[in-house]
Every structure is written in structure tokens, then in C-alpha cells.
Amino acid sequence: MVLIAFSWDDGAAEDLKLMDLSGKYNIPGIFFIPASNSEREVMSPAEIKILSAQFEIGAHTYSHKYLTNIDLATAEQEIVTGKDFLEQMLGRKTDHFCFPGGQYNDDLVCIARQHFSSARTADTGAIIGKDSFLIRPAFHFYDRGRLSLLYNSARNNSLIFPAVLRNIFEDRYFELLKQVITMLNNLKTTHKIIVWGHSWEIEQHSLWLGLEDFFQWLMKCYSQNLRTYSELVHL
């Protein structure tokens, strides 16, 4: 059996469009949001509050700095102030964190452990294992290439690897994603996966119809397999 959760990064304005589409199909998800981002505009506090009424919100540092590019003291300040920004705004605890740009190392993981119950990476091809703190996702909702997914699933020694290998020449990337989910669901044991992405990336590459098709397929075939991010992480 496979259990599935969704995770979206960066807090871009297009998150509101993603909120509407996810709500239309009752697809739960978590949105990791920084207070600011030099790469693109982020949602206003009022918009974040609208999003938080329906979906989980996670921390993504204060200004979306890549933490491996700065000293540890500054990195910890980025992590803590990003968490404080959300907690003061929303009036509730922020339990989950995501490393900007997927950039992390052991020291940064240790810092994140002091402040959160989980920290998500941008690795792909992974199934959530025994370490319920460091969360490696399975799929990026953007075609980074079959070879990339094949390499990462092999590197992570993941059950996803044989399914990717069997379907490596599938014409459509998102059909490959469906094939892997179906394969995992047919196994006797339970496996947990995260699908992650960026709303701005979906907009930039015109992937909205593909995402809606994927949501429709999930609700038709695997609606009982969907979980919130917190449920999946803490199972």
C-alpha cells in the first residue's frame, strides 16, 4: 500500500491558484513559505492567512537564503526568524521546515532538529524511511528527466528504482509517476511518499492541466491513500 502527501515550496503568488486547485479536489498539502525571497515575489501576510485556513504551513527560512552558502550562525538566525515570522502571524506553532534550494548538510540538520519535528529536502526517488525527521520526497512535479529520477532512486536504494527502470521510456513523465504509485500500492507493506513542487514552476512550464489530471486520477483511484503532511510524517 502507498500513502501520499503533497508539499509545495517558496510561497509564490501562484500558491493561491494551487490552493484553489487543491481545494477543488480535496487534496491536502503543506506550503513552505519564507517571509521574503529575492528570486520572486512572495504572498502577503493576508494571503498566507487565507492559505493557512485550509492547508498546513511550514517554515522555509526568513529570506530563502541557501543555507550552505552562509555561516552556521547566520543560517540558524535565518531558520529561527523564519519560524518566528510564521508563528507570530498565524498564532500557532510551526512544526515543519524545508531547506531552501534543497541545500543542507549535517550541521544544518542538527540545527533544524532543535526547532522542528521534521525537515524536508529536495531529493527525489526516495521513500520515507525510519528517520521521520529528515524527509526525502519521491517525486518533483516537474520533469527533471528520467535519468535524474533513475539515478536518485538508485542512490537512495529506493523501491521506486525498479518501477522507474521498467518505465524509463514512458513518453509522459507524469504517467511514469502514476505507474510507480500503482506499483507501490500493490505491495503488501505500507510505503510513504511525498510529491513536491513549486506553484511558480507549474505556472512557468504550463503544468496546471497536468496537475489537475493527476489530482483527478488520484481522487478516482487513490483518494483513501492521501494524507496530510503531518499525518504522513508522524505515522
Short mmCIF file of N, CA and C in Angstrom, two decimals, residues 26 63 134 159 185 209:
data_model
loop_
_atom_site.label_atom_id
_atom_site.label_comp_id
_atom_site.label_asym_id
_atom_site.label_seq_id
_atom_site.Cartn_x
_atom_site.Cartn_y
_atom_site.Cartn_z
N ASN A 26 -10.04 18.34 -3.02
CA ASN A 26 -9.82 17.89 -1.63
C ASN A 26 -8.47 17.21 -1.45
N SER A 63 14.44 34.58 4.59
CA SER A 63 14.61 35.24 3.29
C SER A 63 15.06 34.29 2.18
N LEU A 134 14.26 13.74 8.87
CA LEU A 134 14.74 14.19 7.57
C LEU A 134 13.90 13.52 6.48
N LEU A 159 12.74 1.54 -3.43
CA LEU A 159 11.85 0.63 -4.15
C LEU A 159 11.31 1.26 -5.43
N ASN A 185 1.52 0.69 -4.48
CA ASN A 185 0.25 0.35 -3.84
C ASN A 185 -0.03 -1.15 -3.89
N LEU A 209 -2.74 21.93 -16.22
CA LEU A 209 -3.62 20.88 -16.72
C LEU A 209 -3.09 19.50 -16.34
#
